[in-house]
Every structure is written in structure tokens, then in C-alpha cells.
């Protein structure tokens, strides 16, 4: 699908989603291509059905990865852009490091592409609970609407560092990072 024409020059500003999440607008001047690229739930990148084995190539693609206002994922360069399939998130948080304690604590997460992110106001954690079984799935914002799913063992490390605080008759369980409290869940009767 071609959007605009070769002479079009869309100057839309970047947009902000509810909650302050910034989302980049895609340049409409780039020619749209069909890229047969998929990012599996485990963070593996595939091209034409085969895994991309060169991590350097995946890291290069990740630098031009964008997410539009509708939640679609694109690889975007100044001259071309192509939609790709992302099964859950483009990144996976595979390791956590912690320094400090309490409100002064800083939690850092390493992605499957060896990028370290310090959790805080610019890189918040959110937890989605499965409505059928209540299982939590935690995510951390990496950049521009792109998140990493936090692997289960890393999530358990976070839970080991969790604090509990009372809130409206319930106990809220969460972690501190860069003086921000990130809720992981609630316990009844707190």
C-alpha cells in the first residue's frame, strides 16, 4: 500500500499517547516496501521464515524500528519503510541489575540486544494481567512506544525486591527505581 505520493512531505509532529508515551510519526515521503520480517515472542527476528543469525544485523534493524499511532511496527529509513510483524514486543528484558535500596534503588534491565535501560520516569514498568488466569506479564518502555517484555525469571527477581504499601484497603506490591514506585500487583486486605 502506497501512502501519499513521491512529492508528499508530511510534517506531522510526534504524538503523545495517554500516559505521556511518545510515539513517532512515520515519514510519508519514504517509499513503502514489503518486508517479510517477523519478531517472535521470544525476541528472535526472522526474515522470510528463517531466523536472522547475525546479531549485528538485528541490532542495525532495531535502530530503524518504529511504532506508529495505530500500534503497527515499521522499519523506517529516509528512503523506504516497511511494515513488520511483532508477536508481542520487539525486545525482551533478559537480565536485571539493582543498585541502592528503597526509593533510592535503581533497576537496570538488559535487553536481548544487549542494551541496558534504567527503569524510571522515562522508562516505566507496566504489568498486564491475563483476564482468564490472572497471570502477570511485565513490560518496560525502551523508547518511542517500543517495549521489552520482562522474562519470568527477571520478574521473579523484581518481586524479590518488592515493597508493599497500603492503598485504599489493599496492599500494593511494587518496586522502586529512580524514586518512582512501579506497581506490580495488589493484595486484598492490605
mmCIF file of C-alpha atoms in Angstrom:
data_model
loop_
_atom_site.group_PDB
_atom_site.id
_atom_site.type_symbol
_atom_site.label_atom_id
_atom_site.label_comp_id
_atom_site.label_asym_id
_atom_site.label_seq_id
_atom_site.Cartn_x
_atom_site.Cartn_y
_atom_site.Cartn_z
ATOM 1 C CA UNK A 1 0.000 0.000 0.000
ATOM 2 C CA UNK A 2 1.446 3.343 -1.025
ATOM 3 C CA UNK A 3 0.695 6.331 1.191
ATOM 4 C CA UNK A 4 0.903 9.799 -0.348
ATOM 5 C CA UNK A 5 2.991 10.405 -3.430
ATOM 6 C CA UNK A 6 6.698 10.784 -4.120
ATOM 7 C CA UNK A 7 6.464 14.554 -3.725
ATOM 8 C CA UNK A 8 4.495 14.453 -0.477
ATOM 9 C CA UNK A 9 6.163 15.896 2.585
ATOM 10 C CA UNK A 10 4.228 15.171 5.759
ATOM 11 C CA UNK A 11 5.432 17.318 8.652
ATOM 12 C CA UNK A 12 3.219 15.780 11.344
ATOM 13 C CA UNK A 13 4.737 16.251 14.798
ATOM 14 C CA UNK A 14 5.449 13.304 17.027
ATOM 15 C CA UNK A 15 2.377 12.419 19.058
ATOM 16 C CA UNK A 16 1.857 11.580 22.708
ATOM 17 C CA UNK A 17 -0.388 8.710 23.808
ATOM 18 C CA UNK A 18 -2.362 8.812 27.056
ATOM 19 C CA UNK A 19 0.057 8.378 29.952
ATOM 20 C CA UNK A 20 2.718 10.513 28.261
ATOM 21 C CA UNK A 21 4.121 7.790 25.972
ATOM 22 C CA UNK A 22 5.703 9.471 22.937
ATOM 23 C CA UNK A 23 5.070 7.882 19.551
ATOM 24 C CA UNK A 24 6.916 8.860 16.408
ATOM 25 C CA UNK A 25 5.032 9.821 13.295
ATOM 26 C CA UNK A 26 6.316 7.979 10.258
ATOM 27 C CA UNK A 27 7.615 9.987 7.299
ATOM 28 C CA UNK A 28 5.221 9.641 4.409
ATOM 29 C CA UNK A 29 7.950 10.569 1.924
ATOM 30 C CA UNK A 30 9.644 7.174 2.299
ATOM 31 C CA UNK A 31 8.629 4.576 -0.285
ATOM 32 C CA UNK A 32 6.690 1.718 1.316
ATOM 33 C CA UNK A 33 8.143 -1.748 0.788
ATOM 34 C CA UNK A 34 7.008 -5.213 1.756
ATOM 35 C CA UNK A 35 9.420 -6.634 4.323
ATOM 36 C CA UNK A 36 8.937 -10.277 5.269
ATOM 37 C CA UNK A 37 10.292 -9.741 8.780
ATOM 38 C CA UNK A 38 8.758 -11.078 11.977
ATOM 39 C CA UNK A 39 9.845 -10.714 15.590
ATOM 40 C CA UNK A 40 8.758 -13.765 17.606
ATOM 41 C CA UNK A 41 7.531 -13.527 21.201
ATOM 42 C CA UNK A 42 10.922 -14.773 22.421
ATOM 43 C CA UNK A 43 12.692 -11.845 20.682
ATOM 44 C CA UNK A 44 14.026 -13.828 17.705
ATOM 45 C CA UNK A 45 13.979 -11.888 14.430
ATOM 46 C CA UNK A 46 13.019 -13.812 11.277
ATOM 47 C CA UNK A 47 13.387 -12.894 7.600
ATOM 48 C CA UNK A 48 11.402 -14.920 5.061
ATOM 49 C CA UNK A 49 10.767 -17.546 7.751
ATOM 50 C CA UNK A 50 14.403 -18.092 8.731
ATOM 51 C CA UNK A 51 15.990 -16.706 11.911
ATOM 52 C CA UNK A 52 18.402 -13.834 11.404
ATOM 53 C CA UNK A 53 21.546 -15.267 12.983
ATOM 54 C CA UNK A 54 23.787 -12.190 12.816
ATOM 55 C CA UNK A 55 23.123 -10.174 15.984
ATOM 56 C CA UNK A 56 24.823 -7.147 14.401
ATOM 57 C CA UNK A 57 22.219 -7.139 11.629
ATOM 58 C CA UNK A 58 19.356 -7.415 14.140
ATOM 59 C CA UNK A 59 20.841 -4.516 16.143
ATOM 60 C CA UNK A 60 21.029 -2.451 12.941
ATOM 61 C CA UNK A 61 17.385 -3.187 12.106
ATOM 62 C CA UNK A 62 16.409 -2.290 15.688
ATOM 63 C CA UNK A 63 17.837 1.226 15.223
ATOM 64 C CA UNK A 64 15.286 1.927 12.455
ATOM 65 C CA UNK A 65 12.345 0.177 14.158
ATOM 66 C CA UNK A 66 9.334 2.421 14.764
ATOM 67 C CA UNK A 67 5.787 2.037 16.080
ATOM 68 C CA UNK A 68 3.031 4.202 14.626
ATOM 69 C CA UNK A 69 -0.033 5.739 16.264
ATOM 70 C CA UNK A 70 -2.119 2.653 15.409
ATOM 71 C CA UNK A 71 0.361 0.307 17.124
ATOM 72 C CA UNK A 72 1.820 -1.078 13.870
ATOM 73 C CA UNK A 73 5.564 -1.777 13.653
ATOM 74 C CA UNK A 74 7.743 -0.485 10.810
ATOM 75 C CA UNK A 75 11.353 -0.439 9.706
ATOM 76 C CA UNK A 76 11.903 3.134 8.510
ATOM 77 C CA UNK A 77 14.839 4.698 6.661
ATOM 78 C CA UNK A 78 14.883 8.044 4.856
ATOM 79 C CA UNK A 79 14.133 6.319 1.526
ATOM 80 C CA UNK A 80 11.942 3.326 2.357
ATOM 81 C CA UNK A 81 9.721 1.875 5.031
ATOM 82 C CA UNK A 82 8.080 -1.469 5.514
ATOM 83 C CA UNK A 83 5.624 -2.933 7.972
ATOM 84 C CA UNK A 84 6.833 -5.903 10.010
ATOM 85 C CA UNK A 85 5.071 -8.388 12.305
ATOM 86 C CA UNK A 86 5.788 -8.305 16.041
ATOM 87 C CA UNK A 87 4.143 -11.107 18.013
ATOM 88 C CA UNK A 88 4.314 -9.324 21.389
ATOM 89 C CA UNK A 89 7.132 -6.804 21.816
ATOM 90 C CA UNK A 90 10.236 -6.158 19.743
ATOM 91 C CA UNK A 91 12.566 -6.648 22.717
ATOM 92 C CA UNK A 92 12.867 -8.975 25.699
ATOM 93 C CA UNK A 93 14.414 -7.983 29.052
ATOM 94 C CA UNK A 94 16.699 -10.915 29.857
ATOM 95 C CA UNK A 95 18.626 -9.631 32.878
ATOM 96 C CA UNK A 96 18.216 -7.185 35.763
ATOM 97 C CA UNK A 97 20.775 -5.381 37.902
ATOM 98 C CA UNK A 98 19.919 -3.379 41.019
ATOM 99 C CA UNK A 99 21.812 -0.741 42.938
ATOM 100 C CA UNK A 100 20.762 1.052 46.104
ATOM 101 C CA UNK A 101 17.752 0.363 48.310
ATOM 102 C CA UNK A 102 14.220 1.651 48.848
ATOM 103 C CA UNK A 103 13.310 4.829 46.974
ATOM 104 C CA UNK A 104 16.972 5.322 46.027
ATOM 105 C CA UNK A 105 17.105 1.956 44.244
ATOM 106 C CA UNK A 106 17.810 1.877 40.504
ATOM 107 C CA UNK A 107 16.749 -1.169 38.495
ATOM 108 C CA UNK A 108 18.520 -1.665 35.170
ATOM 109 C CA UNK A 109 17.393 -4.125 32.529
ATOM 110 C CA UNK A 110 19.418 -5.676 29.684
ATOM 111 C CA UNK A 111 17.535 -6.487 26.505
ATOM 112 C CA UNK A 112 18.143 -9.424 24.205
ATOM 113 C CA UNK A 113 20.107 -6.965 22.025
ATOM 114 C CA UNK A 114 22.490 -6.076 24.902
ATOM 115 C CA UNK A 115 21.004 -2.623 25.504
ATOM 116 C CA UNK A 116 20.837 -1.551 29.171
ATOM 117 C CA UNK A 117 17.897 0.599 30.297
ATOM 118 C CA UNK A 118 17.471 2.200 33.729
ATOM 119 C CA UNK A 119 13.871 1.950 34.880
ATOM 120 C CA UNK A 120 12.425 5.313 35.889
ATOM 121 C CA UNK A 121 10.056 8.058 34.753
ATOM 122 C CA UNK A 122 11.290 7.839 31.141
ATOM 123 C CA UNK A 123 11.364 4.021 31.124
ATOM 124 C CA UNK A 124 8.382 2.876 33.216
ATOM 125 C CA UNK A 125 7.325 -0.662 34.031
ATOM 126 C CA UNK A 126 3.747 -1.744 33.408
ATOM 127 C CA UNK A 127 2.145 -5.075 34.233
ATOM 128 C CA UNK A 128 -0.707 -6.595 32.231
ATOM 129 C CA UNK A 129 -2.723 -9.341 33.922
ATOM 130 C CA UNK A 130 -4.261 -12.068 31.779
ATOM 131 C CA UNK A 131 -8.053 -11.785 32.286
ATOM 132 C CA UNK A 132 -8.503 -15.563 32.090
ATOM 133 C CA UNK A 133 -5.916 -16.732 34.613
ATOM 134 C CA UNK A 134 -4.594 -13.557 36.274
ATOM 135 C CA UNK A 135 -1.001 -14.271 35.176
ATOM 136 C CA UNK A 136 1.092 -11.090 35.133
ATOM 137 C CA UNK A 137 3.139 -10.047 32.112
ATOM 138 C CA UNK A 138 5.508 -7.155 32.859
ATOM 139 C CA UNK A 139 6.890 -4.729 30.274
ATOM 140 C CA UNK A 140 9.385 -1.860 30.321
ATOM 141 C CA UNK A 141 9.331 1.030 27.860
ATOM 142 C CA UNK A 142 12.571 1.173 25.871
ATOM 143 C CA UNK A 143 11.935 4.140 23.558
ATOM 144 C CA UNK A 144 9.250 5.753 21.381
ATOM 145 C CA UNK A 145 6.480 3.265 22.115
ATOM 146 C CA UNK A 146 8.810 0.243 21.847
ATOM 147 C CA UNK A 147 8.740 -2.058 24.859
ATOM 148 C CA UNK A 148 10.572 -5.087 26.171
ATOM 149 C CA UNK A 149 8.668 -7.942 27.771
ATOM 150 C CA UNK A 150 10.370 -8.791 31.060
ATOM 151 C CA UNK A 151 11.110 -12.523 31.192
ATOM 152 C CA UNK A 152 9.566 -14.535 34.017
ATOM 153 C CA UNK A 153 12.874 -15.208 35.904
ATOM 154 C CA UNK A 154 13.701 -11.482 35.774
ATOM 155 C CA UNK A 155 10.190 -10.679 37.004
ATOM 156 C CA UNK A 156 10.739 -13.008 39.975
ATOM 157 C CA UNK A 157 13.939 -11.102 40.783
ATOM 158 C CA UNK A 158 11.868 -7.903 40.805
ATOM 159 C CA UNK A 159 9.297 -9.494 43.102
ATOM 160 C CA UNK A 160 12.119 -10.453 45.496
ATOM 161 C CA UNK A 161 12.996 -6.730 45.727
ATOM 162 C CA UNK A 162 9.368 -5.596 46.011
ATOM 163 C CA UNK A 163 7.947 -3.361 48.732
ATOM 164 C CA UNK A 164 4.369 -3.378 49.958
ATOM 165 C CA UNK A 165 2.373 -0.274 50.734
ATOM 166 C CA UNK A 166 -1.248 0.184 51.772
ATOM 167 C CA UNK A 167 -3.645 1.855 49.388
ATOM 168 C CA UNK A 168 -7.460 2.066 49.631
ATOM 169 C CA UNK A 169 -7.774 -1.012 51.862
ATOM 170 C CA UNK A 170 -5.459 -3.098 49.702
ATOM 171 C CA UNK A 171 -1.741 -3.706 49.790
ATOM 172 C CA UNK A 172 0.028 -2.629 46.638
ATOM 173 C CA UNK A 173 3.158 -4.595 45.768
ATOM 174 C CA UNK A 174 5.784 -2.929 43.620
ATOM 175 C CA UNK A 175 9.363 -1.871 43.120
ATOM 176 C CA UNK A 176 11.176 1.452 43.406
ATOM 177 C CA UNK A 177 13.507 2.758 40.722
ATOM 178 C CA UNK A 178 14.783 6.329 40.412
ATOM 179 C CA UNK A 179 12.381 7.441 43.183
ATOM 180 C CA UNK A 180 9.303 6.162 41.292
ATOM 181 C CA UNK A 181 7.146 3.318 42.628
ATOM 182 C CA UNK A 182 6.046 0.840 39.949
ATOM 183 C CA UNK A 183 3.088 -1.296 40.983
ATOM 184 C CA UNK A 184 3.344 -4.999 40.178
ATOM 185 C CA UNK A 185 0.012 -6.015 41.681
ATOM 186 C CA UNK A 186 -2.384 -5.777 44.624
ATOM 187 C CA UNK A 187 -3.043 -7.999 47.604
ATOM 188 C CA UNK A 188 -6.549 -7.913 49.109
ATOM 189 C CA UNK A 189 -6.953 -6.793 52.719
ATOM 190 C CA UNK A 190 -3.835 -4.586 52.929
#
